[in-house]
Every structure is written in C-alpha cells, then in structure tokens.
C-alpha cells in the first residue's frame, strides 16, 4: 500500500509540474520574442520627419508617434498581416485581418488576432479637416471631415 501511495504522490507532483510549465509558456506566448521595427509613411511633406516606435504584448500592439507637430491625430484602424522572411528581407502579402482599436489617441493601442512571427500591423491615422489644408481622401474607410495623413507599419520578426 505504501508503494502505491508514493507512486500516486509522484504522479500528482508530475501533473502539477506540467501544469505550471504549460501555464508559464501560455503567459509568454502573447509577447514577441523577436525584433520589432516601426516605419512611418507620411502623405504630406510636412509630416515626413515623424518617427514611430511600437511593441506587442498579450495580444495588444501599442504604437507611439514622435516628431509630428500636431496633437489631434486619431487612429482610424489597423490591419494585421502574416509575413515571410527570406534572409534579411520581409515579404508581407496576402490576406489581412482587422485589429480592434482599444485606444484611438496616443499611445495608440489595438488588439490583434493571434499570430506567429514574422508579421506586420499597419496603423492608419487621420486628422480633422480644419487641422490639415493638404487633404488626401484616398480610401473608403475614412470618416467625413477627416484627412488621411499617414500610416505606421509595425513589423515583428
């Protein structure tokens, strides 16, 4: 009987240990362990000096814009796309998935579907028309009285 008791205790300890290890891995799975790169693409020449930085943790991507001389920038939407890496080049093409916007003002934050590296999240930004005189109304998802003025591309690899 004592022999079975020790076996049962050992089995319980193994099960508890496996559960703790799998919980630790599931907590880490939401954080990118590779590199990130943020690329700012401005429509108007006066915003070309902008830079961006970003991160991804627990399914949420956060991005900050710097050196852009305006305060009322709004995040319109963000799209996620799986990529492929070949040597030092990233290729992002194919189907996109929409991320849900958590914060449309700085720091901008979205929740995206689960993904594996490498990947890209593209953030589209708007300004009110009264702020911007050079207005680019080039895409259909833009609300009335706003101007698309740039996008940030956050790469994970």
PDB file of C-alpha atoms in Angstrom:
ATOM      1  CA  UNK A   1       0.000   0.000   0.000  1.00  0.00           C
ATOM      2  CA  UNK A   2       2.841   2.396   0.840  1.00  0.00           C
ATOM      3  CA  UNK A   3       4.341   1.622  -2.568  1.00  0.00           C
ATOM      4  CA  UNK A   4       1.155   2.822  -4.344  1.00  0.00           C
ATOM      5  CA  UNK A   5       0.902   5.848  -2.074  1.00  0.00           C
ATOM      6  CA  UNK A   6       4.391   7.019  -3.125  1.00  0.00           C
ATOM      7  CA  UNK A   7       3.536   6.360  -6.782  1.00  0.00           C
ATOM      8  CA  UNK A   8       0.310   8.383  -6.521  1.00  0.00           C
ATOM      9  CA  UNK A   9       2.145  11.273  -4.829  1.00  0.00           C
ATOM     10  CA  UNK A  10       4.843  11.232  -7.537  1.00  0.00           C
ATOM     11  CA  UNK A  11       2.169  11.200 -10.259  1.00  0.00           C
ATOM     12  CA  UNK A  12       0.354  14.166  -8.677  1.00  0.00           C
ATOM     13  CA  UNK A  13       3.625  16.123  -8.466  1.00  0.00           C
ATOM     14  CA  UNK A  14       4.384  15.424 -12.134  1.00  0.00           C
ATOM     15  CA  UNK A  15       0.896  16.584 -13.184  1.00  0.00           C
ATOM     16  CA  UNK A  16       1.204  19.762 -11.101  1.00  0.00           C
ATOM     17  CA  UNK A  17       4.669  20.438 -12.555  1.00  0.00           C
ATOM     18  CA  UNK A  18       3.434  20.021 -16.141  1.00  0.00           C
ATOM     19  CA  UNK A  19       0.504  22.343 -15.415  1.00  0.00           C
ATOM     20  CA  UNK A  20       2.816  25.028 -14.020  1.00  0.00           C
ATOM     21  CA  UNK A  21       5.175  24.771 -17.006  1.00  0.00           C
ATOM     22  CA  UNK A  22       2.355  24.977 -19.566  1.00  0.00           C
ATOM     23  CA  UNK A  23       0.855  27.984 -17.753  1.00  0.00           C
ATOM     24  CA  UNK A  24       4.233  29.744 -17.872  1.00  0.00           C
ATOM     25  CA  UNK A  25       4.534  29.141 -21.633  1.00  0.00           C
ATOM     26  CA  UNK A  26       0.984  30.342 -22.310  1.00  0.00           C
ATOM     27  CA  UNK A  27       1.710  33.596 -20.466  1.00  0.00           C
ATOM     28  CA  UNK A  28       4.788  34.173 -22.627  1.00  0.00           C
ATOM     29  CA  UNK A  29       3.078  33.308 -25.909  1.00  0.00           C
ATOM     30  CA  UNK A  30       1.499  36.763 -26.173  1.00  0.00           C
ATOM     31  CA  UNK A  31       4.857  38.556 -26.252  1.00  0.00           C
ATOM     32  CA  UNK A  32       7.008  38.781 -29.341  1.00  0.00           C
ATOM     33  CA  UNK A  33      10.475  37.463 -28.650  1.00  0.00           C
ATOM     34  CA  UNK A  34      11.996  38.671 -31.917  1.00  0.00           C
ATOM     35  CA  UNK A  35      12.812  42.152 -33.128  1.00  0.00           C
ATOM     36  CA  UNK A  36      10.408  44.977 -33.902  1.00  0.00           C
ATOM     37  CA  UNK A  37      10.749  47.733 -36.459  1.00  0.00           C
ATOM     38  CA  UNK A  38       8.418  50.685 -36.936  1.00  0.00           C
ATOM     39  CA  UNK A  39       8.239  52.546 -40.238  1.00  0.00           C
ATOM     40  CA  UNK A  40       6.407  55.892 -40.600  1.00  0.00           C
ATOM     41  CA  UNK A  41       4.912  56.728 -44.014  1.00  0.00           C
ATOM     42  CA  UNK A  42       3.605  60.305 -44.302  1.00  0.00           C
ATOM     43  CA  UNK A  43       1.374  61.561 -47.095  1.00  0.00           C
ATOM     44  CA  UNK A  44       2.303  65.237 -46.771  1.00  0.00           C
ATOM     45  CA  UNK A  45       5.901  66.504 -46.897  1.00  0.00           C
ATOM     46  CA  UNK A  46       5.474  68.402 -43.623  1.00  0.00           C
ATOM     47  CA  UNK A  47       4.984  65.134 -41.671  1.00  0.00           C
ATOM     48  CA  UNK A  48       7.888  63.192 -43.238  1.00  0.00           C
ATOM     49  CA  UNK A  49      10.096  63.848 -40.192  1.00  0.00           C
ATOM     50  CA  UNK A  50       7.813  61.749 -37.994  1.00  0.00           C
ATOM     51  CA  UNK A  51       9.073  58.586 -36.373  1.00  0.00           C
ATOM     52  CA  UNK A  52       7.280  55.763 -34.625  1.00  0.00           C
ATOM     53  CA  UNK A  53       8.030  53.077 -32.092  1.00  0.00           C
ATOM     54  CA  UNK A  54       5.934  50.152 -31.009  1.00  0.00           C
ATOM     55  CA  UNK A  55       5.607  46.946 -29.050  1.00  0.00           C
ATOM     56  CA  UNK A  56       3.377  43.888 -28.777  1.00  0.00           C
ATOM     57  CA  UNK A  57       2.347  42.178 -25.546  1.00  0.00           C
ATOM     58  CA  UNK A  58      -0.527  39.877 -24.595  1.00  0.00           C
ATOM     59  CA  UNK A  59      -2.252  40.268 -27.958  1.00  0.00           C
ATOM     60  CA  UNK A  60      -2.125  44.081 -27.904  1.00  0.00           C
ATOM     61  CA  UNK A  61       0.055  46.264 -30.124  1.00  0.00           C
ATOM     62  CA  UNK A  62       0.963  49.743 -28.883  1.00  0.00           C
ATOM     63  CA  UNK A  63       2.484  52.429 -31.062  1.00  0.00           C
ATOM     64  CA  UNK A  64       3.715  55.968 -30.414  1.00  0.00           C
ATOM     65  CA  UNK A  65       4.318  58.728 -32.951  1.00  0.00           C
ATOM     66  CA  UNK A  66       7.055  61.298 -32.366  1.00  0.00           C
ATOM     67  CA  UNK A  67       8.243  64.466 -34.140  1.00  0.00           C
ATOM     68  CA  UNK A  68       4.809  65.059 -35.655  1.00  0.00           C
ATOM     69  CA  UNK A  69       3.775  68.685 -34.970  1.00  0.00           C
ATOM     70  CA  UNK A  70       0.092  68.033 -34.257  1.00  0.00           C
ATOM     71  CA  UNK A  71      -1.884  66.881 -31.250  1.00  0.00           C
ATOM     72  CA  UNK A  72      -5.269  65.720 -32.519  1.00  0.00           C
ATOM     73  CA  UNK A  73      -4.160  62.675 -34.517  1.00  0.00           C
ATOM     74  CA  UNK A  74      -6.627  59.767 -34.380  1.00  0.00           C
ATOM     75  CA  UNK A  75      -6.129  56.125 -35.198  1.00  0.00           C
ATOM     76  CA  UNK A  76      -8.735  55.126 -37.779  1.00  0.00           C
ATOM     77  CA  UNK A  77      -7.994  51.396 -37.982  1.00  0.00           C
ATOM     78  CA  UNK A  78      -5.225  48.794 -38.000  1.00  0.00           C
ATOM     79  CA  UNK A  79      -4.677  45.740 -40.183  1.00  0.00           C
ATOM     80  CA  UNK A  80      -2.639  42.662 -39.342  1.00  0.00           C
ATOM     81  CA  UNK A  81      -0.803  40.605 -41.945  1.00  0.00           C
ATOM     82  CA  UNK A  82       1.328  37.477 -41.693  1.00  0.00           C
ATOM     83  CA  UNK A  83       4.751  37.788 -43.386  1.00  0.00           C
ATOM     84  CA  UNK A  84       7.586  35.587 -44.611  1.00  0.00           C
ATOM     85  CA  UNK A  85      11.279  36.179 -44.024  1.00  0.00           C
ATOM     86  CA  UNK A  86      13.947  35.410 -46.591  1.00  0.00           C
ATOM     87  CA  UNK A  87      17.474  36.236 -45.420  1.00  0.00           C
ATOM     88  CA  UNK A  88      17.179  39.867 -44.252  1.00  0.00           C
ATOM     89  CA  UNK A  89      14.012  40.699 -46.215  1.00  0.00           C
ATOM     90  CA  UNK A  90      10.393  40.545 -45.055  1.00  0.00           C
ATOM     91  CA  UNK A  91       7.613  39.808 -47.527  1.00  0.00           C
ATOM     92  CA  UNK A  92       4.111  40.730 -46.352  1.00  0.00           C
ATOM     93  CA  UNK A  93       1.347  39.950 -48.806  1.00  0.00           C
ATOM     94  CA  UNK A  94      -1.946  38.170 -48.930  1.00  0.00           C
ATOM     95  CA  UNK A  95      -4.921  38.270 -46.616  1.00  0.00           C
ATOM     96  CA  UNK A  96      -5.216  40.887 -43.876  1.00  0.00           C
ATOM     97  CA  UNK A  97      -7.190  40.722 -40.641  1.00  0.00           C
ATOM     98  CA  UNK A  98      -8.544  43.729 -38.831  1.00  0.00           C
ATOM     99  CA  UNK A  99      -7.363  44.521 -35.325  1.00  0.00           C
ATOM    100  CA  UNK A 100      -9.839  46.078 -32.901  1.00  0.00           C
ATOM    101  CA  UNK A 101      -8.943  49.594 -31.761  1.00  0.00           C
ATOM    102  CA  UNK A 102      -8.528  49.884 -27.990  1.00  0.00           C
ATOM    103  CA  UNK A 103      -7.192  53.463 -27.957  1.00  0.00           C
ATOM    104  CA  UNK A 104      -7.546  55.836 -30.913  1.00  0.00           C
ATOM    105  CA  UNK A 105      -5.394  58.514 -29.239  1.00  0.00           C
ATOM    106  CA  UNK A 106      -1.764  58.345 -28.138  1.00  0.00           C
ATOM    107  CA  UNK A 107      -0.478  55.905 -27.083  1.00  0.00           C
ATOM    108  CA  UNK A 108      -2.394  54.131 -29.851  1.00  0.00           C
ATOM    109  CA  UNK A 109      -3.359  50.569 -28.976  1.00  0.00           C
ATOM    110  CA  UNK A 110      -5.041  47.709 -30.865  1.00  0.00           C
ATOM    111  CA  UNK A 111      -5.876  44.065 -30.158  1.00  0.00           C
ATOM    112  CA  UNK A 112      -4.968  41.692 -32.985  1.00  0.00           C
ATOM    113  CA  UNK A 113      -5.653  38.034 -33.717  1.00  0.00           C
ATOM    114  CA  UNK A 114      -3.008  35.525 -32.554  1.00  0.00           C
ATOM    115  CA  UNK A 115      -0.075  35.203 -34.937  1.00  0.00           C
ATOM    116  CA  UNK A 116       3.373  33.751 -35.407  1.00  0.00           C
ATOM    117  CA  UNK A 117       6.484  35.663 -36.378  1.00  0.00           C
ATOM    118  CA  UNK A 118       7.143  37.351 -38.752  1.00  0.00           C
ATOM    119  CA  UNK A 119       4.140  39.657 -39.067  1.00  0.00           C
ATOM    120  CA  UNK A 120       3.110  43.271 -39.712  1.00  0.00           C
ATOM    121  CA  UNK A 121       0.471  45.580 -38.233  1.00  0.00           C
ATOM    122  CA  UNK A 122      -0.401  48.658 -40.293  1.00  0.00           C
ATOM    123  CA  UNK A 123      -1.946  51.628 -38.444  1.00  0.00           C
ATOM    124  CA  UNK A 124      -3.871  54.300 -40.439  1.00  0.00           C
ATOM    125  CA  UNK A 125      -4.089  57.796 -38.955  1.00  0.00           C
ATOM    126  CA  UNK A 126      -6.489  60.696 -39.557  1.00  0.00           C
ATOM    127  CA  UNK A 127      -6.648  64.424 -38.838  1.00  0.00           C
ATOM    128  CA  UNK A 128      -9.710  66.686 -38.697  1.00  0.00           C
ATOM    129  CA  UNK A 129     -10.067  68.701 -41.941  1.00  0.00           C
ATOM    130  CA  UNK A 130      -9.749  72.010 -40.125  1.00  0.00           C
ATOM    131  CA  UNK A 131      -6.242  70.956 -38.996  1.00  0.00           C
ATOM    132  CA  UNK A 132      -4.963  69.909 -42.395  1.00  0.00           C
ATOM    133  CA  UNK A 133      -5.050  72.012 -45.551  1.00  0.00           C
ATOM    134  CA  UNK A 134      -3.474  69.347 -47.784  1.00  0.00           C
ATOM    135  CA  UNK A 135      -6.242  66.781 -47.568  1.00  0.00           C
ATOM    136  CA  UNK A 136      -5.888  63.280 -49.007  1.00  0.00           C
ATOM    137  CA  UNK A 137      -9.209  61.478 -49.194  1.00  0.00           C
ATOM    138  CA  UNK A 138      -7.951  58.399 -50.910  1.00  0.00           C
ATOM    139  CA  UNK A 139      -9.560  55.486 -49.154  1.00  0.00           C
ATOM    140  CA  UNK A 140     -13.113  54.412 -48.424  1.00  0.00           C
ATOM    141  CA  UNK A 141     -12.930  53.788 -44.669  1.00  0.00           C
ATOM    142  CA  UNK A 142     -12.299  57.410 -43.887  1.00  0.00           C
ATOM    143  CA  UNK A 143     -14.984  59.222 -41.840  1.00  0.00           C
ATOM    144  CA  UNK A 144     -16.400  62.517 -43.137  1.00  0.00           C
ATOM    145  CA  UNK A 145     -14.492  65.729 -42.356  1.00  0.00           C
ATOM    146  CA  UNK A 146     -11.180  63.942 -41.845  1.00  0.00           C
ATOM    147  CA  UNK A 147      -7.961  63.638 -43.813  1.00  0.00           C
ATOM    148  CA  UNK A 148      -5.752  60.596 -44.051  1.00  0.00           C
ATOM    149  CA  UNK A 149      -2.256  61.864 -43.318  1.00  0.00           C
ATOM    150  CA  UNK A 150      -0.098  58.810 -42.733  1.00  0.00           C
ATOM    151  CA  UNK A 151       0.405  55.280 -41.568  1.00  0.00           C
ATOM    152  CA  UNK A 152       2.799  53.424 -39.324  1.00  0.00           C
ATOM    153  CA  UNK A 153       3.917  49.895 -40.137  1.00  0.00           C
ATOM    154  CA  UNK A 154       5.000  47.826 -37.168  1.00  0.00           C
ATOM    155  CA  UNK A 155       6.997  44.730 -38.158  1.00  0.00           C
ATOM    156  CA  UNK A 156       7.705  41.751 -35.898  1.00  0.00           C
ATOM    157  CA  UNK A 157      10.409  39.276 -36.936  1.00  0.00           C
TER     158      UNK A 157
END
